[in-house]
PDB file of C-alpha atoms and ligand atoms in Angstrom:
ATOM      1  CA  MET A   1      11.538  13.879 -12.173  1.00  0.00           C
ATOM      2  CA  LYS A   2      13.659  10.922 -11.058  1.00  0.00           C
ATOM      3  CA  ILE A   3      11.667   7.794 -10.234  1.00  0.00           C
ATOM      4  CA  ASP A   4      13.092   4.886  -8.262  1.00  0.00           C
ATOM      5  CA  ILE A   5      11.660   1.828  -6.492  1.00  0.00           C
ATOM      6  CA  ILE A   6      12.537   0.101  -3.226  1.00  0.00           C
ATOM      7  CA  ILE A   7      11.458  -3.525  -3.599  1.00  0.00           C
ATOM      8  CA  SER A   8      10.407  -4.293  -0.021  1.00  0.00           C
ATOM      9  CA  ALA A   9      10.370  -2.976   3.534  1.00  0.00           C
ATOM     10  CA  ASP A  10      13.679  -4.749   4.233  1.00  0.00           C
ATOM     11  CA  TYR A  11      15.441  -2.522   1.696  1.00  0.00           C
ATOM     12  CA  ILE A  12      14.305   0.886   2.990  1.00  0.00           C
ATOM     13  CA  ARG A  13      17.338   3.089   3.546  1.00  0.00           C
ATOM     14  CA  LYS A  14      17.332   6.479   5.192  1.00  0.00           C
ATOM     15  CA  ASP A  15      19.670   7.969   2.593  1.00  0.00           C
ATOM     16  CA  ILE A  16      17.314   6.944  -0.225  1.00  0.00           C
ATOM     17  CA  ILE A  17      14.071   8.233   1.268  1.00  0.00           C
ATOM     18  CA  GLU A  18      15.167  11.170   3.396  1.00  0.00           C
ATOM     19  CA  ASN A  19      13.407  14.377   2.338  1.00  0.00           C
ATOM     20  CA  LYS A  20      11.957  12.607  -0.721  1.00  0.00           C
ATOM     21  CA  VAL A  21       8.410  12.220  -1.898  1.00  0.00           C
ATOM     22  CA  VAL A  22       7.615   8.578  -1.110  1.00  0.00           C
ATOM     23  CA  VAL A  23       4.732   6.468  -2.377  1.00  0.00           C
ATOM     24  CA  VAL A  24       4.044   3.349  -0.318  1.00  0.00           C
ATOM     25  CA  ILE A  25       2.316   0.466  -2.099  1.00  0.00           C
ATOM     26  CA  ASP A  26       0.909  -2.658  -0.439  1.00  0.00           C
ATOM     27  CA  MET A  27      -1.954  -3.379  -2.770  1.00  0.00           C
ATOM     28  CA  LEU A  28      -2.696  -6.789  -1.163  1.00  0.00           C
ATOM     29  CA  ARG A  29      -4.081  -5.365   1.031  1.00  0.00           C
ATOM     30  CA  ALA A  30      -3.006  -2.658   3.495  1.00  0.00           C
ATOM     31  CA  THR A  31      -2.909   0.324   1.145  1.00  0.00           C
ATOM     32  CA  SER A  32      -6.173  -0.825  -0.473  1.00  0.00           C
ATOM     33  CA  VAL A  33      -7.756  -0.877   2.988  1.00  0.00           C
ATOM     34  CA  ILE A  34      -6.437   2.590   3.880  1.00  0.00           C
ATOM     35  CA  THR A  35      -7.569   4.031   0.545  1.00  0.00           C
ATOM     36  CA  THR A  36     -11.024   2.486   0.948  1.00  0.00           C
ATOM     37  CA  ALA A  37     -11.422   3.772   4.507  1.00  0.00           C
ATOM     38  CA  LEU A  38     -10.483   7.311   3.437  1.00  0.00           C
ATOM     39  CA  MET A  39     -12.738   7.094   0.383  1.00  0.00           C
ATOM     40  CA  ASN A  40     -15.610   6.069   2.663  1.00  0.00           C
ATOM     41  CA  GLY A  41     -15.201   9.113   4.885  1.00  0.00           C
ATOM     42  CA  CYS A  42     -13.173   8.030   7.882  1.00  0.00           C
ATOM     43  CA  LYS A  43     -11.644  10.931   9.789  1.00  0.00           C
ATOM     44  CA  LYS A  44      -8.088   9.616   9.554  1.00  0.00           C
ATOM     45  CA  VAL A  45      -6.042   6.437   9.457  1.00  0.00           C
ATOM     46  CA  ILE A  46      -3.161   5.956  11.887  1.00  0.00           C
ATOM     47  CA  PRO A  47      -0.785   3.119  10.986  1.00  0.00           C
ATOM     48  CA  THR A  48       1.130   1.446  13.813  1.00  0.00           C
ATOM     49  CA  LEU A  49       3.917  -1.104  13.785  1.00  0.00           C
ATOM     50  CA  THR A  50       2.666  -3.208  16.684  1.00  0.00           C
ATOM     51  CA  ILE A  51      -0.613  -4.455  18.128  1.00  0.00           C
ATOM     52  CA  GLU A  52       0.369  -3.003  21.515  1.00  0.00           C
ATOM     53  CA  GLU A  53       0.828   0.499  20.058  1.00  0.00           C
ATOM     54  CA  ALA A  54      -2.565   0.240  18.353  1.00  0.00           C
ATOM     55  CA  LEU A  55      -4.279  -0.749  21.624  1.00  0.00           C
ATOM     56  CA  LYS A  56      -2.567   2.046  23.569  1.00  0.00           C
ATOM     57  CA  LEU A  57      -3.532   4.600  20.963  1.00  0.00           C
ATOM     58  CA  LYS A  58      -7.156   3.492  21.035  1.00  0.00           C
ATOM     59  CA  ALA A  59      -7.186   3.821  24.816  1.00  0.00           C
ATOM     60  CA  SER A  60      -5.747   7.346  24.611  1.00  0.00           C
ATOM     61  CA  ILE A  61      -8.049   8.576  21.823  1.00  0.00           C
ATOM     62  CA  GLY A  62     -11.193   7.024  23.216  1.00  0.00           C
ATOM     63  CA  GLU A  63     -13.172   3.882  22.526  1.00  0.00           C
ATOM     64  CA  LYS A  64     -16.098   5.482  20.759  1.00  0.00           C
ATOM     65  CA  GLU A  65     -14.183   7.399  18.128  1.00  0.00           C
ATOM     66  CA  CYS A  66     -11.770   4.640  17.115  1.00  0.00           C
ATOM     67  CA  ILE A  67     -11.841   1.476  15.090  1.00  0.00           C
ATOM     68  CA  LEU A  68      -9.010  -1.034  15.345  1.00  0.00           C
ATOM     69  CA  GLY A  69      -8.183  -2.831  12.117  1.00  0.00           C
ATOM     70  CA  GLY A  70      -5.492  -4.972  10.565  1.00  0.00           C
ATOM     71  CA  GLU A  71      -4.113  -8.459  10.470  1.00  0.00           C
ATOM     72  CA  ARG A  72      -1.482 -10.932  11.479  1.00  0.00           C
ATOM     73  CA  LYS A  73      -0.985 -13.828   9.050  1.00  0.00           C
ATOM     74  CA  ALA A  74      -3.749 -12.188   6.965  1.00  0.00           C
ATOM     75  CA  LEU A  75      -6.339 -12.861   9.709  1.00  0.00           C
ATOM     76  CA  LYS A  76      -8.192 -10.544  12.085  1.00  0.00           C
ATOM     77  CA  ILE A  77      -6.320  -9.781  15.300  1.00  0.00           C
ATOM     78  CA  ASP A  78      -7.965 -10.936  18.542  1.00  0.00           C
ATOM     79  CA  GLY A  79      -9.912  -8.091  20.138  1.00  0.00           C
ATOM     80  CA  PHE A  80      -9.779  -5.903  17.012  1.00  0.00           C
ATOM     81  CA  ASP A  81     -12.915  -4.543  15.338  1.00  0.00           C
ATOM     82  CA  LEU A  82     -12.039  -5.228  11.709  1.00  0.00           C
ATOM     83  CA  SER A  83      -9.719  -7.483   9.736  1.00  0.00           C
ATOM     84  CA  ASN A  84      -7.592  -6.372   6.812  1.00  0.00           C
ATOM     85  CA  SER A  85     -10.364  -6.832   4.254  1.00  0.00           C
ATOM     86  CA  PRO A  86     -11.119  -3.587   2.396  1.00  0.00           C
ATOM     87  CA  LEU A  87     -14.708  -4.789   2.040  1.00  0.00           C
ATOM     88  CA  GLU A  88     -15.271  -4.331   5.782  1.00  0.00           C
ATOM     89  CA  TYR A  89     -14.362  -0.629   5.668  1.00  0.00           C
ATOM     90  CA  THR A  90     -17.762   0.552   4.418  1.00  0.00           C
ATOM     91  CA  LYS A  91     -19.178   4.046   4.786  1.00  0.00           C
ATOM     92  CA  GLU A  92     -21.598   2.797   7.456  1.00  0.00           C
ATOM     93  CA  VAL A  93     -18.735   1.428   9.536  1.00  0.00           C
ATOM     94  CA  VAL A  94     -15.965   4.006   9.093  1.00  0.00           C
ATOM     95  CA  GLU A  95     -17.554   7.396   8.433  1.00  0.00           C
ATOM     96  CA  GLY A  96     -16.233   9.997  10.906  1.00  0.00           C
ATOM     97  CA  LYS A  97     -14.080   7.438  12.737  1.00  0.00           C
ATOM     98  CA  THR A  98     -10.361   7.281  13.381  1.00  0.00           C
ATOM     99  CA  ILE A  99      -8.972   3.996  12.078  1.00  0.00           C
ATOM    100  CA  ILE A 100      -5.923   2.595  13.841  1.00  0.00           C
ATOM    101  CA  ILE A 101      -4.389  -0.091  11.703  1.00  0.00           C
ATOM    102  CA  THR A 102      -1.513  -2.528  12.099  1.00  0.00           C
ATOM    103  CA  THR A 103      -0.524  -5.045   9.418  1.00  0.00           C
ATOM    104  CA  THR A 104       2.437  -7.322   8.792  1.00  0.00           C
ATOM    105  CA  ASN A 105       4.026  -5.496   5.879  1.00  0.00           C
ATOM    106  CA  GLY A 106       1.993  -2.423   4.953  1.00  0.00           C
ATOM    107  CA  THR A 107       2.061  -0.485   8.204  1.00  0.00           C
ATOM    108  CA  ARG A 108       5.596  -1.683   8.892  1.00  0.00           C
ATOM    109  CA  THR A 109       6.571  -0.026   5.602  1.00  0.00           C
ATOM    110  CA  LEU A 110       4.651   3.167   6.337  1.00  0.00           C
ATOM    111  CA  THR A 111       6.179   3.528   9.776  1.00  0.00           C
ATOM    112  CA  SER A 112       9.654   2.937   8.292  1.00  0.00           C
ATOM    113  CA  CYS A 113       9.337   5.873   5.896  1.00  0.00           C
ATOM    114  CA  LEU A 114       8.976   8.685   8.421  1.00  0.00           C
ATOM    115  CA  GLU A 115      12.155  10.409   7.220  1.00  0.00           C
ATOM    116  CA  ALA A 116      10.482  11.120   3.896  1.00  0.00           C
ATOM    117  CA  LYS A 117       9.298  14.623   3.103  1.00  0.00           C
ATOM    118  CA  ARG A 118       5.829  13.356   2.180  1.00  0.00           C
ATOM    119  CA  ILE A 119       4.268   9.918   2.101  1.00  0.00           C
ATOM    120  CA  PHE A 120       1.481   8.935  -0.262  1.00  0.00           C
ATOM    121  CA  VAL A 121      -0.463   5.693   0.060  1.00  0.00           C
ATOM    122  CA  ALA A 122      -1.173   3.991  -3.263  1.00  0.00           C
ATOM    123  CA  CYS A 123      -2.885   0.913  -4.659  1.00  0.00           C
ATOM    124  CA  MET A 124      -4.727   0.028  -7.858  1.00  0.00           C
ATOM    125  CA  LEU A 125      -7.781   1.937  -6.574  1.00  0.00           C
ATOM    126  CA  ASN A 126      -6.180   5.381  -6.370  1.00  0.00           C
ATOM    127  CA  VAL A 127      -3.083   5.163  -8.529  1.00  0.00           C
ATOM    128  CA  SER A 128      -4.276   7.601 -11.194  1.00  0.00           C
ATOM    129  CA  ALA A 129      -5.058  10.260  -8.553  1.00  0.00           C
ATOM    130  CA  ILE A 130      -1.617   9.732  -6.997  1.00  0.00           C
ATOM    131  CA  ALA A 131       0.063  10.001 -10.411  1.00  0.00           C
ATOM    132  CA  GLU A 132      -1.735  13.285 -11.062  1.00  0.00           C
ATOM    133  CA  LYS A 133      -0.636  14.626  -7.682  1.00  0.00           C
ATOM    134  CA  LEU A 134       2.977  13.585  -8.290  1.00  0.00           C
ATOM    135  CA  LEU A 135       2.963  15.340 -11.646  1.00  0.00           C
ATOM    136  CA  SER A 136       1.722  18.516 -10.024  1.00  0.00           C
ATOM    137  CA  LEU A 137       4.477  18.332  -7.360  1.00  0.00           C
ATOM    138  CA  ASN A 138       7.154  17.580  -9.975  1.00  0.00           C
ATOM    139  CA  GLU A 139       9.709  16.304  -7.435  1.00  0.00           C
ATOM    140  CA  ASP A 140      11.819  13.127  -7.399  1.00  0.00           C
ATOM    141  CA  VAL A 141       9.821  10.108  -6.262  1.00  0.00           C
ATOM    142  CA  VAL A 142      10.750   6.914  -4.455  1.00  0.00           C
ATOM    143  CA  ILE A 143       8.106   4.209  -4.694  1.00  0.00           C
ATOM    144  CA  VAL A 144       8.363   1.881  -1.720  1.00  0.00           C
ATOM    145  CA  ASN A 145       6.848  -1.552  -2.225  1.00  0.00           C
ATOM    146  CA  ALA A 146       5.877  -3.205   1.057  1.00  0.00           C
ATOM    147  CA  GLY A 147       6.637  -6.674  -0.310  1.00  0.00           C
ATOM    148  CA  THR A 148       5.915  -9.758   1.763  1.00  0.00           C
ATOM    149  CA  ASN A 149       7.942 -10.473   4.886  1.00  0.00           C
ATOM    150  CA  GLY A 150      10.841  -8.519   3.466  1.00  0.00           C
ATOM    151  CA  GLN A 151      10.681 -10.188   0.071  1.00  0.00           C
ATOM    152  CA  PHE A 152       9.828  -8.780  -3.335  1.00  0.00           C
ATOM    153  CA  SER A 153       6.182  -9.159  -4.324  1.00  0.00           C
ATOM    154  CA  MET A 154       4.849  -9.220  -7.874  1.00  0.00           C
ATOM    155  CA  ASP A 155       1.595  -7.455  -6.969  1.00  0.00           C
ATOM    156  CA  ASP A 156       3.184  -4.300  -5.528  1.00  0.00           C
ATOM    157  CA  PHE A 157       5.626  -4.231  -8.419  1.00  0.00           C
ATOM    158  CA  ILE A 158       3.006  -4.233 -11.185  1.00  0.00           C
ATOM    159  CA  CYS A 159       1.068  -1.531  -9.346  1.00  0.00           C
ATOM    160  CA  SER A 160       4.275   0.546  -9.315  1.00  0.00           C
ATOM    161  CA  GLY A 161       4.615  -0.133 -13.037  1.00  0.00           C
ATOM    162  CA  TYR A 162       1.065   1.062 -13.629  1.00  0.00           C
ATOM    163  CA  MET A 163       1.778   4.319 -11.809  1.00  0.00           C
ATOM    164  CA  ILE A 164       5.064   4.868 -13.654  1.00  0.00           C
ATOM    165  CA  ASN A 165       3.278   4.192 -16.936  1.00  0.00           C
ATOM    166  CA  LEU A 166       0.696   6.880 -16.125  1.00  0.00           C
ATOM    167  CA  LEU A 167       3.448   9.338 -15.155  1.00  0.00           C
ATOM    168  CA  CYS A 168       5.333   8.652 -18.397  1.00  0.00           C
ATOM    169  CA  GLU A 169       2.209   9.175 -20.532  1.00  0.00           C
ATOM    170  CA  LYS A 170       2.259  12.822 -19.467  1.00  0.00           C
ATOM    171  CA  ASP A 171       5.993  13.624 -19.489  1.00  0.00           C
ATOM    172  CA  ASN A 172       9.524  12.240 -19.781  1.00  0.00           C
ATOM    173  CA  HIS A 173      11.081  11.126 -16.509  1.00  0.00           C
ATOM    174  CA  ASP A 174      14.438   9.797 -15.389  1.00  0.00           C
ATOM    175  CA  LEU A 175      13.685   6.181 -14.464  1.00  0.00           C
ATOM    176  CA  SER A 176      16.088   3.922 -12.556  1.00  0.00           C
ATOM    177  CA  ASP A 177      16.555   0.456 -14.097  1.00  0.00           C
ATOM    178  CA  ILE A 178      14.121  -1.058 -11.613  1.00  0.00           C
ATOM    179  CA  ALA A 179      11.526   1.628 -12.363  1.00  0.00           C
ATOM    180  CA  LYS A 180      11.934   0.853 -16.093  1.00  0.00           C
ATOM    181  CA  THR A 181      11.483  -2.835 -15.336  1.00  0.00           C
ATOM    182  CA  ALA A 182       8.249  -2.209 -13.402  1.00  0.00           C
ATOM    183  CA  LYS A 183       6.883  -0.204 -16.342  1.00  0.00           C
ATOM    184  CA  TYR A 184       7.908  -2.991 -18.710  1.00  0.00           C
ATOM    185  CA  ILE A 185       6.167  -5.619 -16.549  1.00  0.00           C
ATOM    186  CA  TYR A 186       2.982  -3.527 -16.515  1.00  0.00           C
ATOM    187  CA  GLU A 187       3.035  -2.908 -20.265  1.00  0.00           C
ATOM    188  CA  ASN A 188       3.546  -6.582 -21.012  1.00  0.00           C
ATOM    189  CA  ASN A 189       0.885  -7.929 -18.659  1.00  0.00           C
ATOM    190  CA  THR A 190      -2.319  -6.320 -19.795  1.00  0.00           C
ATOM    191  CA  ASN A 191      -4.303  -9.075 -18.082  1.00  0.00           C
ATOM    192  CA  LEU A 192      -3.613  -8.000 -14.552  1.00  0.00           C
ATOM    193  CA  ILE A 193      -5.573 -10.826 -12.926  1.00  0.00           C
ATOM    194  CA  ASP A 194      -3.587 -13.505 -14.803  1.00  0.00           C
ATOM    195  CA  TYR A 195      -0.355 -11.892 -13.670  1.00  0.00           C
ATOM    196  CA  ILE A 196      -1.414 -11.412 -10.043  1.00  0.00           C
ATOM    197  CA  LYS A 197      -2.517 -15.068  -9.826  1.00  0.00           C
ATOM    198  CA  GLU A 198       1.161 -16.011  -9.839  1.00  0.00           C
ATOM    199  CA  ALA A 199       1.914 -13.893  -6.766  1.00  0.00           C
ATOM    200  CA  ARG A 200       2.569 -15.736  -3.522  1.00  0.00           C
ATOM    201  CA  HIS A 201       0.327 -13.495  -1.434  1.00  0.00           C
ATOM    202  CA  TYR A 202      -2.560 -13.816  -3.941  1.00  0.00           C
ATOM    203  CA  ASN A 203      -2.505 -17.547  -3.312  1.00  0.00           C
ATOM    204  CA  ILE A 204      -2.369 -17.150   0.458  1.00  0.00           C
ATOM    205  CA  LEU A 205      -5.444 -14.903   0.340  1.00  0.00           C
ATOM    206  CA  LYS A 206      -7.166 -17.328  -2.049  1.00  0.00           C
ATOM    207  CA  SER A 207      -6.488 -20.235   0.324  1.00  0.00           C
ATOM    208  CA  LEU A 208      -8.204 -18.198   3.075  1.00  0.00           C
ATOM    209  CA  ASN A 209     -11.322 -17.782   0.885  1.00  0.00           C
ATOM    210  CA  LEU A 210     -10.623 -14.086   0.350  1.00  0.00           C
ATOM    211  CA  LEU A 211     -11.279 -14.089  -3.399  1.00  0.00           C
ATOM    212  CA  LYS A 212     -13.744 -11.195  -3.050  1.00  0.00           C
ATOM    213  CA  ASP A 213     -10.954  -8.994  -1.659  1.00  0.00           C
ATOM    214  CA  LEU A 214      -8.794  -9.943  -4.628  1.00  0.00           C
ATOM    215  CA  GLU A 215     -11.572  -9.099  -7.086  1.00  0.00           C
ATOM    216  CA  TYR A 216     -12.066  -5.759  -5.381  1.00  0.00           C
TER     217      TYR A 216
HETATM  218  C1  LIG B 301       0.214  -6.692   5.047  1.00  0.00           C
HETATM  219  O1  LIG B 301       0.360  -5.510   5.399  1.00  0.00           O
HETATM  220  O2  LIG B 301       1.065  -7.549   5.258  1.00  0.00           O
HETATM  221  C2  LIG B 301      -0.991  -7.122   4.313  1.00  0.00           C
HETATM  222  O3  LIG B 301      -1.768  -6.147   3.881  1.00  0.00           O
HETATM  223  C3  LIG B 301      -1.367  -8.536   4.403  1.00  0.00           C
HETATM  224  C4  LIG B 301      -2.813  -8.844   4.115  1.00  0.00           C
HETATM  225  O4  LIG B 301      -3.628  -8.816   5.020  1.00  0.00           O
HETATM  226  O5  LIG B 301      -3.167  -9.144   2.990  1.00  0.00           O
END
């Protein structure tokens, strides 16, 4: 299979993703939140671009069944139930519920990939399951990194490298130069925490006392 990477939401192009299998990565933290909510038994997660869309959707689905989650500037949105901390999306809170989520980069990326044939949501927590699924589909893949405010982010990139590394352990694939670079970065940074500490968004989360999210 061919494997390519788009480095941030600003670089998503219809001609690159149309009818492709797309994997969206925003490991700090939107795709980690979505993965955690699904793992803990929520009914579904609906990503929205704006706060207004999220509020409208909650009103149309019904108060009781829905939980509103997400962030702006990494902080909980006024009137929302949960922030963008994966640690809040416990089984007790999310089981059986519909989660409506809006975040700065992650849900913007997801809602910009609707021309894709299929969209998978990946992060460090589920990357091996996603790699297995991609191998079973055996179709070309475009990994879309959410990035931060349109810019490249080291964290999403190393997660992409980890997934590409897993895919290449099982078979030979046709990697674009950027996909090769992500694999190289992963292979040469075995201490993930040391590498991630250099990322801009890691330090923003750290300054907001969100170290527990980063550990998770
Ligand atoms: C985002 O989508 O921009 C994020 O997940 C930011 C965050 O809350 O860490």
